[in-house]
Tab-separated table of C-alpha atoms and ligand atoms in Angstrom:
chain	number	residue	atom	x	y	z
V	14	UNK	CA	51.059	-25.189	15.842
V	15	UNK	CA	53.083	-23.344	13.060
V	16	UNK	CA	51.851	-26.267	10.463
V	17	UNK	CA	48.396	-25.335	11.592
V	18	UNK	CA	49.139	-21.587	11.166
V	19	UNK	CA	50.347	-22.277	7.335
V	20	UNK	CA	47.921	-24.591	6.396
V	21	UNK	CA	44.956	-23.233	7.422
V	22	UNK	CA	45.729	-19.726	5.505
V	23	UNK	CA	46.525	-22.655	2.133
V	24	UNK	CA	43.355	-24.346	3.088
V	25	UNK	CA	40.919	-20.985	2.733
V	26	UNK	CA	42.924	-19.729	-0.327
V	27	UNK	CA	42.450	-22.926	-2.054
V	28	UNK	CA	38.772	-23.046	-1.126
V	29	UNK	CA	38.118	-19.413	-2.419
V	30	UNK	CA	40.119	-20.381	-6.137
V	31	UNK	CA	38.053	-23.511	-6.206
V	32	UNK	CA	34.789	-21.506	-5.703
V	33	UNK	CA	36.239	-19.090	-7.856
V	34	UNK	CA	37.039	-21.110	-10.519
V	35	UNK	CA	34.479	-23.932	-11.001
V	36	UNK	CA	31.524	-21.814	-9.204
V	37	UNK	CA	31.358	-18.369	-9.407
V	38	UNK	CA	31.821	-18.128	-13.171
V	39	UNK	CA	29.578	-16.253	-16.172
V	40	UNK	CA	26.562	-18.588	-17.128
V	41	UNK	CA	27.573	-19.916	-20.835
V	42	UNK	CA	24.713	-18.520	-22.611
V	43	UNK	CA	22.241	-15.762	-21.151
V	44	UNK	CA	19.035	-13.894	-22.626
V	45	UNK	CA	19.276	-10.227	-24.295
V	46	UNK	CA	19.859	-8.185	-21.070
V	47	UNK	CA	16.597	-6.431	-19.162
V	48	UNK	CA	17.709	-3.108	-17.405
V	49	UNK	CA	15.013	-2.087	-14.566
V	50	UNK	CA	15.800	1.717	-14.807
V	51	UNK	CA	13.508	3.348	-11.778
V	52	UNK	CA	13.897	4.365	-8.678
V	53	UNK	CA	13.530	3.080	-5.687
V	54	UNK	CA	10.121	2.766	-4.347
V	55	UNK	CA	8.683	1.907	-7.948
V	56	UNK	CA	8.579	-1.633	-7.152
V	57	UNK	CA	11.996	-2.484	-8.672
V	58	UNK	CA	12.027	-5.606	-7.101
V	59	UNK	CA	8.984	-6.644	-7.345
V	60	UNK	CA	9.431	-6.507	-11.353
V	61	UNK	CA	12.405	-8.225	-10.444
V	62	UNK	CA	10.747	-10.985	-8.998
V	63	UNK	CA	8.883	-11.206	-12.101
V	64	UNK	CA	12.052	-11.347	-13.969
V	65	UNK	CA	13.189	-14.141	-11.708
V	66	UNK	CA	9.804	-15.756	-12.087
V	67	UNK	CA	10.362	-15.817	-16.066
V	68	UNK	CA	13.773	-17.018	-15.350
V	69	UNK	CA	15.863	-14.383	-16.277
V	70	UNK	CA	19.346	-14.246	-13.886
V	71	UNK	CA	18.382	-11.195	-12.037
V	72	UNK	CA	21.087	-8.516	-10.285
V	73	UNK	CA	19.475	-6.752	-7.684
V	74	UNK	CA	19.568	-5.234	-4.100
V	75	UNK	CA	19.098	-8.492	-2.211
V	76	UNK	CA	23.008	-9.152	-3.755
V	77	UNK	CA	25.409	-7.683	-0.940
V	78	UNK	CA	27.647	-6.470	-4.139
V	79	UNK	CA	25.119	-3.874	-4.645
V	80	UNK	CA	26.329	-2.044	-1.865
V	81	UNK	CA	29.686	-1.554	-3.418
V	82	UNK	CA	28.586	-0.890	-6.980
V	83	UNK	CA	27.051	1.905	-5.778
V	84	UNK	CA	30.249	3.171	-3.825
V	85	UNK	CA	32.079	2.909	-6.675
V	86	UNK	CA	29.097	3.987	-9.438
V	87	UNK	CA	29.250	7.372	-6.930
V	88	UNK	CA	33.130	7.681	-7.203
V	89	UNK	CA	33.306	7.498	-11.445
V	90	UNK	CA	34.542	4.238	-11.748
V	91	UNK	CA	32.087	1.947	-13.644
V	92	UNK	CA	34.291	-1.344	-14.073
V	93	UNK	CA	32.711	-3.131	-11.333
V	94	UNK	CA	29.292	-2.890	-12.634
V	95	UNK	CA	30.422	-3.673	-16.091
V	96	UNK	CA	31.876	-6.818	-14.337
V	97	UNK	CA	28.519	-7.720	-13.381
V	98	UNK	CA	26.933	-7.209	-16.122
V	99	UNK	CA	28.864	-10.535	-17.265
V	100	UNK	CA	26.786	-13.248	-15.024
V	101	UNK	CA	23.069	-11.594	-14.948
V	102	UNK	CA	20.703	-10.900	-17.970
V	103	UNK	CA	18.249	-8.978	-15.804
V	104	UNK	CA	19.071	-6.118	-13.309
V	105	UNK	CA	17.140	-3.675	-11.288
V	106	UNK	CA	17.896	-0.732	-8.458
V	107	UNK	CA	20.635	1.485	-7.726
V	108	UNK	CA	22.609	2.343	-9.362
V	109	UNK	CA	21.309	0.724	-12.993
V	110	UNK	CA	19.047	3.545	-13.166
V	111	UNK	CA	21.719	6.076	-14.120
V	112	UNK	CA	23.746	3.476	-16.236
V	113	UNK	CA	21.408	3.340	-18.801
V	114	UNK	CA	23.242	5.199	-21.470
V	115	UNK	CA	26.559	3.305	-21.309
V	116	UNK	CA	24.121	-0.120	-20.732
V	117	UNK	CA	22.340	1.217	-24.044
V	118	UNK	CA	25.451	1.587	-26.123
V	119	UNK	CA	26.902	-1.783	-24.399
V	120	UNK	CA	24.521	-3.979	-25.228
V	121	UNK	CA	22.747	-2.822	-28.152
V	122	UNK	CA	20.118	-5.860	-27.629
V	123	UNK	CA	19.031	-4.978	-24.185
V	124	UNK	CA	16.027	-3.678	-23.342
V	125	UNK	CA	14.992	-0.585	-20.564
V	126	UNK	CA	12.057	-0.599	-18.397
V	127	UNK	CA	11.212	3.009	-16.590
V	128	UNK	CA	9.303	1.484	-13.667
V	129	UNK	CA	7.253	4.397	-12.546
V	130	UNK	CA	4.398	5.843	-9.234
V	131	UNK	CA	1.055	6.194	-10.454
V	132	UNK	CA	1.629	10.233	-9.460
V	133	UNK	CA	4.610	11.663	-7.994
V	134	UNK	CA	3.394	12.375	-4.441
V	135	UNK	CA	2.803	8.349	-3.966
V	136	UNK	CA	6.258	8.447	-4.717
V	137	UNK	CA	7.519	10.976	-2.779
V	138	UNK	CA	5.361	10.053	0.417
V	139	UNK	CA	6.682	5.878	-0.794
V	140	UNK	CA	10.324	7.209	-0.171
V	141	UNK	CA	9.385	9.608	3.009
V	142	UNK	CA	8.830	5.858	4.807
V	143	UNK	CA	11.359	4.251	3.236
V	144	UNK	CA	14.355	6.349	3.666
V	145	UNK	CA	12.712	7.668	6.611
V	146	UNK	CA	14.229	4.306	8.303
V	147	UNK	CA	18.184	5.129	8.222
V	148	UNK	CA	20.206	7.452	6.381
V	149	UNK	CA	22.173	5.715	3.924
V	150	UNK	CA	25.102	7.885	3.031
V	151	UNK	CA	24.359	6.405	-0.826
V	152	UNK	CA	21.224	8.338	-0.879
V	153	UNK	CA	22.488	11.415	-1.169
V	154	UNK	CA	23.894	10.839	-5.030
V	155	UNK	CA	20.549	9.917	-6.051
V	156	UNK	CA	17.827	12.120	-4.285
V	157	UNK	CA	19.976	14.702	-3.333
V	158	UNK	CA	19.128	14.271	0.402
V	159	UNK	CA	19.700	11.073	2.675
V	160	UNK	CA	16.177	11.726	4.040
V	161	UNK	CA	12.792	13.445	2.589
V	162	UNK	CA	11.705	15.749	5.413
V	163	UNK	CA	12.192	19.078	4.924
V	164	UNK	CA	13.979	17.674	1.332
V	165	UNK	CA	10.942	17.393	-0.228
V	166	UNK	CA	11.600	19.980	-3.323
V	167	UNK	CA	15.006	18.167	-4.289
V	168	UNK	CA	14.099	14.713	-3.776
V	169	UNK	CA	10.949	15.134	-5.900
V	170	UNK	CA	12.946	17.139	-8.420
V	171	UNK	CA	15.343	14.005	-8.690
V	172	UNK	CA	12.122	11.940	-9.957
V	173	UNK	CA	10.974	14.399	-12.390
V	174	UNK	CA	14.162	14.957	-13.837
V	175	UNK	CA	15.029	11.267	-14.027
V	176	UNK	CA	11.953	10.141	-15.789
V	177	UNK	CA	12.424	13.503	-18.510
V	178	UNK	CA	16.016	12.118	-19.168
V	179	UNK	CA	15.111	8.696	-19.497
V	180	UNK	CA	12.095	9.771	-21.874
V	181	UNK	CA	13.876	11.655	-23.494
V	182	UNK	CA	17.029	8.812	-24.144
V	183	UNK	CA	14.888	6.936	-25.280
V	184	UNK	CA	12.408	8.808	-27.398
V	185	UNK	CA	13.789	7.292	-30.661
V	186	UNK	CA	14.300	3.889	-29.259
V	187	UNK	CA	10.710	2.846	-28.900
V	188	UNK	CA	11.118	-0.888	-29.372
V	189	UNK	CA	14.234	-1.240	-26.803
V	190	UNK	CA	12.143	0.895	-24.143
V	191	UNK	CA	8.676	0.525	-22.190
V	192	UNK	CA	7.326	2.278	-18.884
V	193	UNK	CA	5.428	0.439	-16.063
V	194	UNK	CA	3.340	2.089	-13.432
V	195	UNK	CA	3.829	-0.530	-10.379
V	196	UNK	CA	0.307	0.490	-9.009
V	197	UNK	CA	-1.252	-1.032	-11.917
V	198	UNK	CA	-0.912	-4.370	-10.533
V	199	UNK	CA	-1.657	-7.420	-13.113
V	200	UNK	CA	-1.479	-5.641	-16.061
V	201	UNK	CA	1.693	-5.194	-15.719
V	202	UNK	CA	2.738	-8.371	-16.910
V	203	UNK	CA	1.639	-7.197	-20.525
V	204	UNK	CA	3.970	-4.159	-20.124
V	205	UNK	CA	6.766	-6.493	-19.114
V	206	UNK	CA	6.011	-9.453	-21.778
V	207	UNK	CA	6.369	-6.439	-24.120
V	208	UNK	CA	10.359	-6.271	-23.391
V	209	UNK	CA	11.166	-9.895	-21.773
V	210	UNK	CA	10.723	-13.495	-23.438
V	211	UNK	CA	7.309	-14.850	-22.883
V	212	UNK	CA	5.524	-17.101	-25.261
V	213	UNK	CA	3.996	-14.639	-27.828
V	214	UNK	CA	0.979	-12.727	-27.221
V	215	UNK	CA	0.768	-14.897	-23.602
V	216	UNK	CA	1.103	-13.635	-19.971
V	217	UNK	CA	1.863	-15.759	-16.821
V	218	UNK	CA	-1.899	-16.262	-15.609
V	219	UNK	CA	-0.452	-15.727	-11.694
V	220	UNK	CA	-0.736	-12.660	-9.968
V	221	UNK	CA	1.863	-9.799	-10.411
V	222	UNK	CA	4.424	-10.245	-7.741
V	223	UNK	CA	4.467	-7.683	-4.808
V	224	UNK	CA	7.358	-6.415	-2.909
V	225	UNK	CA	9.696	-8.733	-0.693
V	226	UNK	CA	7.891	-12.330	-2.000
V	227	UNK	CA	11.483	-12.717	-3.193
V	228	UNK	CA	10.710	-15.695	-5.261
V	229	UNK	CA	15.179	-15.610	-5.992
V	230	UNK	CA	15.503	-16.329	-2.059
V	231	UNK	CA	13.330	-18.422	-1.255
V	232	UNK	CA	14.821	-21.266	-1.560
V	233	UNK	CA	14.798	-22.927	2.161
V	234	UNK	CA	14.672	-21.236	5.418
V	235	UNK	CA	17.811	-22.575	6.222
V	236	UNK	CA	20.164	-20.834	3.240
V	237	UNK	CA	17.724	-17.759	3.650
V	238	UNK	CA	18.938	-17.107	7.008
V	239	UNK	CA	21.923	-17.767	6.197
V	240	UNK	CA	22.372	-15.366	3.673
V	241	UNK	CA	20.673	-13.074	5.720
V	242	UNK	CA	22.975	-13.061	8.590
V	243	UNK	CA	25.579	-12.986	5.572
V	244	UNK	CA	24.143	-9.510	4.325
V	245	UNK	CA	23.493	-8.031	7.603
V	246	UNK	CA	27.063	-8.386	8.572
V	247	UNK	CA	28.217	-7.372	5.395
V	248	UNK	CA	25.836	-4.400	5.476
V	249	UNK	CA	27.077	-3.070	9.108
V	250	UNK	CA	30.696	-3.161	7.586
V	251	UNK	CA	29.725	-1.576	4.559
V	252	UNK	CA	28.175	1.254	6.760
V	253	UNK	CA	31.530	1.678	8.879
V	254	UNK	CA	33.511	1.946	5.575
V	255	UNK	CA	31.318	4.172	3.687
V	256	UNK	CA	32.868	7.404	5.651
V	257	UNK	CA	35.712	6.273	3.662
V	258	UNK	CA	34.332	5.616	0.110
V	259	UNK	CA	32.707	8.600	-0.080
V	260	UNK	CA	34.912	10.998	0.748
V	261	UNK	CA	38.064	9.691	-1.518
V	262	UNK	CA	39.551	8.103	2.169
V	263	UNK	CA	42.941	7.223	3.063
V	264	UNK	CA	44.384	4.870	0.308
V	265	UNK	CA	45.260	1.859	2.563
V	266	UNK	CA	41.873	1.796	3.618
V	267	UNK	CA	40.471	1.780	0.494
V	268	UNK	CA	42.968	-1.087	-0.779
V	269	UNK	CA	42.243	-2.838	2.037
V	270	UNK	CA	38.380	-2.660	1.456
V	271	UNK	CA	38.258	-3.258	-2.265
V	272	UNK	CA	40.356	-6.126	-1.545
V	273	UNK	CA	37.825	-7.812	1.346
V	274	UNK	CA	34.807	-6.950	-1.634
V	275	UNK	CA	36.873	-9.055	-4.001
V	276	UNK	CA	36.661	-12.020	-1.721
V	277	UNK	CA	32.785	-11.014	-0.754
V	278	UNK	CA	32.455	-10.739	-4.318
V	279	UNK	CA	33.516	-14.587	-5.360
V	280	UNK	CA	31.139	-15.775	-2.433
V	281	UNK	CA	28.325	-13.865	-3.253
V	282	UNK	CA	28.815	-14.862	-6.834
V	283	UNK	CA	29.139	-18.513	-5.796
V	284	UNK	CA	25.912	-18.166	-3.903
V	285	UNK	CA	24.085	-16.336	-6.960
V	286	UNK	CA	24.838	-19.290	-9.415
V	287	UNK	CA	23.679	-21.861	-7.051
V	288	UNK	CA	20.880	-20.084	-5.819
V	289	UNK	CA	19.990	-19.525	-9.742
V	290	UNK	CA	20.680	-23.579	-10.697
V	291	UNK	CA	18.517	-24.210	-7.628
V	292	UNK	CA	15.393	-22.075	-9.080
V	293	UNK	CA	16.215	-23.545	-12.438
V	294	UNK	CA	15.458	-26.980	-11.269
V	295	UNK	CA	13.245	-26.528	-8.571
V	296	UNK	CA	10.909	-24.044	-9.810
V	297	UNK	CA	7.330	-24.704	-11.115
V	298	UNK	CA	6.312	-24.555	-14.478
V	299	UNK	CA	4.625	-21.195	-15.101
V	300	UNK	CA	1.257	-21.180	-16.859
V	301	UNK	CA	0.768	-18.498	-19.573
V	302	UNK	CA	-2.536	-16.923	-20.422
V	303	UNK	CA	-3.856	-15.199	-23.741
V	304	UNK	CA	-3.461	-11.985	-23.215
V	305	UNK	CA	-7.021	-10.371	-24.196
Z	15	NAG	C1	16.562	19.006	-12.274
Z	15	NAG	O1	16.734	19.637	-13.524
Z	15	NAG	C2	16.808	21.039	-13.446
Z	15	NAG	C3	16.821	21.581	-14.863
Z	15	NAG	O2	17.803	20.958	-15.628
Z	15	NAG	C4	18.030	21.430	-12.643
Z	15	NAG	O3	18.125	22.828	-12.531
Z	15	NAG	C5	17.923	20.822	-11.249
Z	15	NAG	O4	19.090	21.087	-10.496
Z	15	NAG	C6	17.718	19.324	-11.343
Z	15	NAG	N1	17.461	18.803	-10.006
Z	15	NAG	C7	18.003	17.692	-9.532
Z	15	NAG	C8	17.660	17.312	-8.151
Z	15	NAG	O5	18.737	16.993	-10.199
């Protein structure tokens, strides 16, 4: 019984420092970096997707960790993000839409894509269903509000003023910087071919993704559920200890909790670079198009 009681504590421990080690470790080599720099309900994932679909190593909200870099994004401390930024050449949704100044300086080869509504009440009504769901208590540093109604004014204000700043960043950057419109559909792939790698003056002749075909997870029902059952756990507990993230918290708590998202962080990681080798070998070539 005691043996069992040390060596099972040894056995995990030497598991996670194996997958540590020899898994979850920064690709050798990756592509100039791709920031996706709207806001939600501008079909950051879907561009994403398209990312993924081009190959590029994509950070996004479908990674648990995303959860956490925005606790810690909304408490001033950017190291975990800049972490990330280590294993992914292509990264979209909160918070990466307000890092793009220190991303700018960072990484003077990467390029910024202001994904945008075709007007702003699509966007605003986009967001009314979508945060209409829940309120996430993350909401509130980005819209101002964890829910539209009756927050119209300051939500919509959050928008405006976003896409002025960003404009305005990047007003004497033109060839690091480019602005989508996700409505547009296919033609969207030129806007995106304009900043990413794809064969010169080509376009992938495949529709535009859309929302949730989340070409990175779909890679067998069986590790999709898995990691979905892995996120919605991880998401619950991430709810319970928000209370505490937010509001500076009691500093065991907060120990505690950054040290369970260092060991969510090596599996997630682990899962990321396997899920990635698996779309590198699995995946179909893409056919390219002139564009016309
Ligand atoms: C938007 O910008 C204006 C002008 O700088 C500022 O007064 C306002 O508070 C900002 N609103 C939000 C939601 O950030």
């Amino acid at each position: 019984m005691r043996f069992a009681a040390a060596i099972i504590p040894l056995f995990i421990s030497a598991i996670i420092v194996f997958v540590a080690h020899e898994i979850a470790q920064p690709p050798a080599s990756l592509r100039p970096k791709i920031f996706v720099i709207g806001l939600s309900k501008t079909g950051t994932s879907s561009i994403g997707d398209a990312l993924a679909l081009l190959q590029y190593k994509r950070l996004g909200w479908k990674d648990i960790r995303s959860r956490h870099l925005v606790h810690t994004w909304a408490n001033g401390d950017y190291s975990a993000l800049i972490d990330q930024t280590r294993y992914f050449d292509a990264f979209e949704d909160l918070p990466w839409p307000y890092m793009y100044r220190q991303m700018a300086e960072m990484y003077p080869d990467a390029k910024f894509l202001l994904s945008l509504r075709k007007d702003e009440r699509t966007w605003l009504e986009s967001m009314r269903r979508h945060v209409g769901r829940g309120s996430w208590q993350g909401y509130r540093y980005f819209y101002g509000a964890t829910e539209v109604d009756g927050h119209e004014d300051v939500v919509l204000q959050s928008y405006t003023n976003h896409t002025d700043e960003v404009r305005a960043y990047f007003q004497d950057k033109p060839d690091r910087y480019a602005e989508l419109v996700i409505d547009d559909g296919d033609r969207n792939w030129e806007v995106l071919c304009r900043l990413a790698e794809c064969p010169e003056g080509r376009v992938p002749s495949i529709p535009f993704p859309k929302s949730n075909t989340a070409a990175h997870w779909q890679q067998g029902a069986l590790i999709d559920n898995l990691h979905f059952m892995w996120s919605w756990s991880i998401t619950r507990i991430e709810e319970l200890s928000a209370e505490s993230y937010y509001k500076g918290g009691w500093s065991i708590v907060n120990g505690l909790l950054d040290v369970s998202w260092s060991l969510v962080s090596v599996i997630e990681q682990a899962c990321s670079e396997l899920y990635y080798k698996m779309m590198i070998a699995t995946a179909e070539p893409l056919e390219f198009k002139a564009v016309l």
